[in-house]
mmCIF file of C-alpha atoms in Angstrom:
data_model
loop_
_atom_site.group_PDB
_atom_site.id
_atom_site.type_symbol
_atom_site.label_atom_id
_atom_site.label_comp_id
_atom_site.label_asym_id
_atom_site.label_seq_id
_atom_site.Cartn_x
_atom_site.Cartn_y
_atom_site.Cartn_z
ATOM 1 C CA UNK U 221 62.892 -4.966 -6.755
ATOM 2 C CA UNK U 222 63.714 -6.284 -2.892
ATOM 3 C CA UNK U 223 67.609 -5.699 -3.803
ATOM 4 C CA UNK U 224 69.892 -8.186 -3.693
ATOM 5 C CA UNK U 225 73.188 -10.073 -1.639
ATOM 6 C CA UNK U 226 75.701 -8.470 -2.649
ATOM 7 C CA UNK U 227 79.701 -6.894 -2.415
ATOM 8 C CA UNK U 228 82.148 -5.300 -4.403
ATOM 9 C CA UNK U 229 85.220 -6.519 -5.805
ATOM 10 C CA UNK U 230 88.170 -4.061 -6.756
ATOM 11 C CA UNK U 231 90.711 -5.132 -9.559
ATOM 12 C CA UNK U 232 93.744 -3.061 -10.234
ATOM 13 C CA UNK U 233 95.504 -4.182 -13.455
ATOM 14 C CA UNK U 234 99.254 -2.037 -12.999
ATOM 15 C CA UNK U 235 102.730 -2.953 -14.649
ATOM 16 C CA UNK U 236 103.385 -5.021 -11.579
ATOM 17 C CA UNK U 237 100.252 -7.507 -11.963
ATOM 18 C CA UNK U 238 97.121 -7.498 -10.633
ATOM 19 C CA UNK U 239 95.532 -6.716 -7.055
ATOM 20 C CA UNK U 240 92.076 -7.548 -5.897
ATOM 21 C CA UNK U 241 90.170 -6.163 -2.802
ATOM 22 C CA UNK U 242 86.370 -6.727 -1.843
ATOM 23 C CA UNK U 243 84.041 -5.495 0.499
ATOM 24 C CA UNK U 244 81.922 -7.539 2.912
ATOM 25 C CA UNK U 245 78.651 -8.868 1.484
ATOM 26 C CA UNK U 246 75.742 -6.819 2.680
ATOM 27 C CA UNK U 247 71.977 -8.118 2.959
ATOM 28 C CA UNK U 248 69.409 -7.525 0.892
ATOM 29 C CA UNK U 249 68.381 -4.074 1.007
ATOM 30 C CA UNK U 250 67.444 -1.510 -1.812
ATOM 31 C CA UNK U 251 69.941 0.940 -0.952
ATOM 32 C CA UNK U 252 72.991 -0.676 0.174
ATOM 33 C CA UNK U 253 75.676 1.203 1.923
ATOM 34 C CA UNK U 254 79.242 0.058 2.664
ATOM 35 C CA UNK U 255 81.357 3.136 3.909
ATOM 36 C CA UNK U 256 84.590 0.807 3.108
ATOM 37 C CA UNK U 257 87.854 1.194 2.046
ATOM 38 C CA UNK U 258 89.727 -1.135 -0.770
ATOM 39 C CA UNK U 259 93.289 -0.325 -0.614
ATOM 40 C CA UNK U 260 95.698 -1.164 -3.581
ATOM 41 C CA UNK U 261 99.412 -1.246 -3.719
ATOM 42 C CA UNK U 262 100.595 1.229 -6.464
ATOM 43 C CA UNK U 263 103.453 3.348 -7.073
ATOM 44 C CA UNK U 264 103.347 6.567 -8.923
ATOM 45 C CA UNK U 265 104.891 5.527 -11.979
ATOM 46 C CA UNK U 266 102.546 2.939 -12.222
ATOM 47 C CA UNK U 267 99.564 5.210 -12.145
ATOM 48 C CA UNK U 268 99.477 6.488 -15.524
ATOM 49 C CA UNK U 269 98.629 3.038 -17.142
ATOM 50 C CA UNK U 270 96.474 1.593 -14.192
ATOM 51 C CA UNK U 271 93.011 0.203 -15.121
ATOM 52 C CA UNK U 272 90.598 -0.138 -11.691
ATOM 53 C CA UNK U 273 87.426 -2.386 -12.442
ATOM 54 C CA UNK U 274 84.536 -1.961 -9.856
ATOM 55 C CA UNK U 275 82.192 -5.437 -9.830
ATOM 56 C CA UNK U 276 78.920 -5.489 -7.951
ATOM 57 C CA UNK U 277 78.471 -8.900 -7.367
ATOM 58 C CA UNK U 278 75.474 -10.685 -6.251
ATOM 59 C CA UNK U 279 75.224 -14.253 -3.939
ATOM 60 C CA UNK U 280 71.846 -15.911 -3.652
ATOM 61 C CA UNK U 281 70.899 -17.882 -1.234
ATOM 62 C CA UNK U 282 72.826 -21.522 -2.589
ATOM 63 C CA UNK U 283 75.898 -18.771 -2.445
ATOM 64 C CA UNK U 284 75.945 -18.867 -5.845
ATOM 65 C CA UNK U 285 77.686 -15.546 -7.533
ATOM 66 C CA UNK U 286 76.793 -13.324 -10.392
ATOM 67 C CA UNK U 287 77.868 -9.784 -11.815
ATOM 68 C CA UNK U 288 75.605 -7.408 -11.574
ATOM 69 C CA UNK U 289 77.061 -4.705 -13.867
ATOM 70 C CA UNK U 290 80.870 -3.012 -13.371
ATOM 71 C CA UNK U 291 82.684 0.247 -13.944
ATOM 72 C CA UNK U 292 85.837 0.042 -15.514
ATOM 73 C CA UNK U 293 87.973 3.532 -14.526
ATOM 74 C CA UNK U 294 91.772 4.448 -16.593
ATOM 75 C CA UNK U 295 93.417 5.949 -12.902
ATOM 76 C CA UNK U 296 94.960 8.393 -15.675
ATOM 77 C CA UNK U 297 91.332 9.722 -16.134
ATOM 78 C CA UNK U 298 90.504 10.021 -12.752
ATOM 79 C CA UNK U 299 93.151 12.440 -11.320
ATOM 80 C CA UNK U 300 90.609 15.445 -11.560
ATOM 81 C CA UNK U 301 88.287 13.489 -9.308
ATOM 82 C CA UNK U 302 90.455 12.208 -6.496
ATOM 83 C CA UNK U 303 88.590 12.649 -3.977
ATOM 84 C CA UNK U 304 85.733 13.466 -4.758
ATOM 85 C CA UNK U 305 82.222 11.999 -4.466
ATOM 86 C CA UNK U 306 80.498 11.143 -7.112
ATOM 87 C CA UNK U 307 77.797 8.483 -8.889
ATOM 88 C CA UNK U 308 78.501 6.430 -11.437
ATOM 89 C CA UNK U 309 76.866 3.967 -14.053
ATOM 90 C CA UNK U 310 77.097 0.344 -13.717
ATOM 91 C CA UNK U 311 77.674 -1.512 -17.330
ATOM 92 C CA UNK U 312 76.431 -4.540 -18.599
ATOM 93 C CA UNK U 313 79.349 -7.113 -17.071
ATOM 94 C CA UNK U 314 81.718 -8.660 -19.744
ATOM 95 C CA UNK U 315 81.810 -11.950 -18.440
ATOM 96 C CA UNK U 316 80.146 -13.870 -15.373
ATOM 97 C CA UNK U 317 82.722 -14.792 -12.666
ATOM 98 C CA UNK U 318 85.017 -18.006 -13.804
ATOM 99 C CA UNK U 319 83.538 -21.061 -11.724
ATOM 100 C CA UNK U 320 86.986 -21.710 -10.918
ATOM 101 C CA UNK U 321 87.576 -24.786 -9.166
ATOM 102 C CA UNK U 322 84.055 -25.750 -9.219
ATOM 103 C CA UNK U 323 81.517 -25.397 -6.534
ATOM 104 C CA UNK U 324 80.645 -27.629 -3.561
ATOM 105 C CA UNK U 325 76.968 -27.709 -1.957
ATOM 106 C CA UNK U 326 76.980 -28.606 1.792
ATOM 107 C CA UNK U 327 75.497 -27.766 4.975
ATOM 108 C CA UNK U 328 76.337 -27.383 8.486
ATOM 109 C CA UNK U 329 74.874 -27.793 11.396
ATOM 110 C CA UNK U 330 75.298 -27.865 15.279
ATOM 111 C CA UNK U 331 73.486 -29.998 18.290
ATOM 112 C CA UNK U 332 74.334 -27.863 21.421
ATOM 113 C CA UNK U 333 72.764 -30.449 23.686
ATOM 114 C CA UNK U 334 75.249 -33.104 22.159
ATOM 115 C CA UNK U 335 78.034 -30.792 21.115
ATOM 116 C CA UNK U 336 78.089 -32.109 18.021
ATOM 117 C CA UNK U 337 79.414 -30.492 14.704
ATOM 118 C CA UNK U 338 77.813 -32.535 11.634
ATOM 119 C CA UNK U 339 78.861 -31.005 8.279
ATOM 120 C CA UNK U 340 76.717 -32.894 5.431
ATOM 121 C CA UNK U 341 79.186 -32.489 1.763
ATOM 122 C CA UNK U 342 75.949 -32.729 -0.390
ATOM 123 C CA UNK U 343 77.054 -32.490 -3.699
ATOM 124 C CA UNK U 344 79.923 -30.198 -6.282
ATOM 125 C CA UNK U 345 80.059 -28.853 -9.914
ATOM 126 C CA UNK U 346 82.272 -28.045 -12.671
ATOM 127 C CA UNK U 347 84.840 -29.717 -11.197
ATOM 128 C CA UNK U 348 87.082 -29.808 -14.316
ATOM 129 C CA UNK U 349 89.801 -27.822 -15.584
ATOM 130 C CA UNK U 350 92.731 -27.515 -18.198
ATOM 131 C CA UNK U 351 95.225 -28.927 -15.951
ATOM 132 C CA UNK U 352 93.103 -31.832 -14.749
ATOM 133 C CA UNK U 353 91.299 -32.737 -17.841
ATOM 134 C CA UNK U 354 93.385 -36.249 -17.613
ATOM 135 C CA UNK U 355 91.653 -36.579 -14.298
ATOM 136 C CA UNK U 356 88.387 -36.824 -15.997
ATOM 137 C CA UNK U 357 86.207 -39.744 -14.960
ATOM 138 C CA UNK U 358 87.875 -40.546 -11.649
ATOM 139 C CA UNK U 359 87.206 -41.028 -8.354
ATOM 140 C CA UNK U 360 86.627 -38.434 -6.142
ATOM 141 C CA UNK U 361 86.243 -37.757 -2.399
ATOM 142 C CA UNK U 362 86.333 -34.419 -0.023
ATOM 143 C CA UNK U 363 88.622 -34.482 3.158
ATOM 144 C CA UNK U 364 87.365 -32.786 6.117
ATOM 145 C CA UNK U 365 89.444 -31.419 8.597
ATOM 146 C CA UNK U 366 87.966 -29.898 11.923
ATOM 147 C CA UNK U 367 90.572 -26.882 13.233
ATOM 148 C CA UNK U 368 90.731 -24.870 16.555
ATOM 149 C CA UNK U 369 92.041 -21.428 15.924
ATOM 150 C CA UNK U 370 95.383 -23.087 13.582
ATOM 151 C CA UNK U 371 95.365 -26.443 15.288
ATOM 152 C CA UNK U 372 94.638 -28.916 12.978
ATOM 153 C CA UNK U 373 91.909 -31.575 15.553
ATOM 154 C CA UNK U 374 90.616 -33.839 13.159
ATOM 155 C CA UNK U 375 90.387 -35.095 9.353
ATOM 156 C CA UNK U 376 87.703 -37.247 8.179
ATOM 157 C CA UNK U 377 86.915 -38.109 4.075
ATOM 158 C CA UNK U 378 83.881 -39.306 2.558
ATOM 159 C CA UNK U 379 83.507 -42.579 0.231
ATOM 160 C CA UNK U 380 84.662 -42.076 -3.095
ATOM 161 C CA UNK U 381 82.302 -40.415 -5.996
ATOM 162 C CA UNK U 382 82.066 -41.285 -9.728
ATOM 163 C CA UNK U 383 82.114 -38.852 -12.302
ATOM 164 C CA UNK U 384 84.793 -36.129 -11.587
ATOM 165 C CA UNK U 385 82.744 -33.201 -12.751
ATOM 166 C CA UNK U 386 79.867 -33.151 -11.022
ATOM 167 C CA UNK U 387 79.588 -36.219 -8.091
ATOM 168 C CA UNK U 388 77.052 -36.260 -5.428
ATOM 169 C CA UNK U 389 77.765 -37.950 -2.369
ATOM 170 C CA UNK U 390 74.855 -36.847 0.051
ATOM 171 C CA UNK U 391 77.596 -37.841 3.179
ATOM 172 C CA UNK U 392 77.057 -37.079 6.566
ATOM 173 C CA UNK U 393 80.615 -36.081 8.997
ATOM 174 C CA UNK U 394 80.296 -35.967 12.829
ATOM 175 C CA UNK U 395 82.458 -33.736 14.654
ATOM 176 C CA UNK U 396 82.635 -33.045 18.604
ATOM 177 C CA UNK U 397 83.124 -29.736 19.300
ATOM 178 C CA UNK U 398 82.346 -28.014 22.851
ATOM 179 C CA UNK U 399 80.208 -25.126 22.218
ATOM 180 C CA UNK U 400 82.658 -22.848 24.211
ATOM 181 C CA UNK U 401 85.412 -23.678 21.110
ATOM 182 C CA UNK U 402 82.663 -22.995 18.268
ATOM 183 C CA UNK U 403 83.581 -19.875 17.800
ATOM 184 C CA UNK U 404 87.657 -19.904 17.337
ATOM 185 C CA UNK U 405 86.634 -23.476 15.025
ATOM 186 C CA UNK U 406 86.804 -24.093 11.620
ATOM 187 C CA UNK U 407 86.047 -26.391 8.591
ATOM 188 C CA UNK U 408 88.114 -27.094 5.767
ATOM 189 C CA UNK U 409 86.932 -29.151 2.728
ATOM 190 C CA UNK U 410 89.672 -30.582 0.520
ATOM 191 C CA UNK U 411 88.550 -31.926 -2.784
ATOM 192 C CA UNK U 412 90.416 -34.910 -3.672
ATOM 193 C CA UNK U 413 91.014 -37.034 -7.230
ATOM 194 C CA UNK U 414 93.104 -40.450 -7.280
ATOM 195 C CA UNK U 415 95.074 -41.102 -10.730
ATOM 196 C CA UNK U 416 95.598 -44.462 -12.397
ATOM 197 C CA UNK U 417 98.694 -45.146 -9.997
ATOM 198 C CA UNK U 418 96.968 -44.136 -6.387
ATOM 199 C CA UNK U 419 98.068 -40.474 -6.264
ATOM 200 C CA UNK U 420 96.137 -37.770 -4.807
ATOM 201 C CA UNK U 421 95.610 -34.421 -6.435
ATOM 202 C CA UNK U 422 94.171 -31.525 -4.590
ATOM 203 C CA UNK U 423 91.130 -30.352 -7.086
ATOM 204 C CA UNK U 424 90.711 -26.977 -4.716
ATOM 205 C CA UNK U 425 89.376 -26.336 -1.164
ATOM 206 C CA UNK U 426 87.442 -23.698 0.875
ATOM 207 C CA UNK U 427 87.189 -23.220 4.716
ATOM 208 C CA UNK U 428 84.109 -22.273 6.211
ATOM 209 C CA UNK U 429 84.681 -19.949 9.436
ATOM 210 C CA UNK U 430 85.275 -16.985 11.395
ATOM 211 C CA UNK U 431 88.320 -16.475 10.426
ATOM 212 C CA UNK U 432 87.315 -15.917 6.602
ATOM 213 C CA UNK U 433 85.222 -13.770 4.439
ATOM 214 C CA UNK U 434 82.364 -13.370 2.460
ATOM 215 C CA UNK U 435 79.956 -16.428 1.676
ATOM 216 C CA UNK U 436 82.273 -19.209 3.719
ATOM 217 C CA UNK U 437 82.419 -16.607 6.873
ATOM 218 C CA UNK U 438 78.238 -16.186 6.535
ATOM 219 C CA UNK U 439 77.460 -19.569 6.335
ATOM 220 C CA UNK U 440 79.412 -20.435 9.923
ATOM 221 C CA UNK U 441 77.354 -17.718 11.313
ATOM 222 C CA UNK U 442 74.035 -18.716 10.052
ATOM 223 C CA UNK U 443 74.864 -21.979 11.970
ATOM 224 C CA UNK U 444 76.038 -20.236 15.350
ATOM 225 C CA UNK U 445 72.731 -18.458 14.952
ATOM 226 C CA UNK U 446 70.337 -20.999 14.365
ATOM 227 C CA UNK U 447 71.073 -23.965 16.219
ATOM 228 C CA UNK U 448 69.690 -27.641 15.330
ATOM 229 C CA UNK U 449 69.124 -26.122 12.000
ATOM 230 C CA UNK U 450 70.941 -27.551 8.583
ATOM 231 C CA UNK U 451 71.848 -24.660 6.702
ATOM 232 C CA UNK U 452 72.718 -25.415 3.098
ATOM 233 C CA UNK U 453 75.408 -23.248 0.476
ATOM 234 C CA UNK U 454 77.188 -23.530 -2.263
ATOM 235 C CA UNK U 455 80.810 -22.555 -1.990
ATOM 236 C CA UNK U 456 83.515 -21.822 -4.913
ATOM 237 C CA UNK U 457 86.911 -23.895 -4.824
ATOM 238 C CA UNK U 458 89.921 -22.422 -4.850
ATOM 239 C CA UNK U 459 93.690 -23.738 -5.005
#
């Protein structure tokens, strides 16, 4: 009834593949308005068998995503109402977003009076997948590397986690940052697995940020807003 978090995402299926475009996530309000623009690449030929799916999406506060309802519009259809304004109807949704990589709960916080940066990598989930399903059962621990602007400052890991699919580590990592370089800063999380003979495999990442979008970008300014204060999210992985 209070509304919800929530964006847009646009997904044009064409003969060339498929293109994706999303709004920025908007607060909770009843009537949300965006006023945006999602451009797609598409050439005329192409329009006749284009398919553009519309997916209001909605992130609690854990940044935790579900679908809302979508429109699914056949661009061959639509040529009478290029355009034009007009409402439609939001559908049940098909499916609920893939989890991906798997998610990662952690929260951020920063000490002005210290300058200190400490990024706590609570806990993930769903961390398997078809290609890593050998992976199953190993160790795993999340590399954290502290950037200015694209310079890379600092990496730091936590201790290694049992139980590849959902391991909890509950790991504190202390970074100095001078408040003046908070801004043009950046966290990136690497999700690591070892196999049998010591290799590393990248199980996905995120980057928390200015420089991003949607739930990583809002978390980095909940923490530039509320200093001293641990602010907790969930985040997808991604490759």
């Amino acid at each position: 009834d209070a509304g919800c978090h929530c964006y847009i995402l646009g997904t044009l299926a064409s003969k060339s593949g498929i293109a994706e475009a999303q709004t920025e996530l908007k607060k909770k309000v009843l009537h949300t308005l965006w006023e945006e623009v999602l451009r797609f690449p598409l050439t005329e030929e192409e329009m006749p068998g284009g398919t553009l799916t519309l997916t209001l999406r909605n992130c609690d506060k854990f940044s935790r995503h579900s679908i809302v309802g979508e429109l699914k519009l056949n661009l061959a259809e639509m040529e009478e109402s290029f355009g034009k304004a007009q409402w439609e109807r939001l559908k049940s949704p098909e499916k609920e977003p893939s989890t991906g990589h798997g998610e990662v709960l952690l929260s951020i916080s920063y000490l002005p009076a210290a300058n200190r940066l400490l990024v706590v990598i609570i806990k993930a989930k769903n961390l398997h997948s078809k290609q890593l399903k050998d992976l199953l059962g190993s160790d795993v621990s999340v590399k954290v590397t502290l950037r200015h602007q694209s310079l890379k400052l600092k990496k730091k890991q936590t201790k290694r986690a049992k139980h590849k699919i959902n391991p909890v580590w509950n790991e504190m990592i202390m970074f100095e940052v001078p408040h003046e370089l908070l801004r043009a800063s950046s966290v990136e999380l690497e999700m690591l697995s070892q196999d049998g003979a010591g290799q590393s495999h990248v199980l996905g990442k995120c980057s928390l940020g200015l420089h991003v979008t949607g739930t990583e970008r809002n978390h980095w300014e909940e923490m530039l807003r509320n200093p001293r204060k641990q602010i907790a999210m969930w985040h997808q992985l991604h490759m």
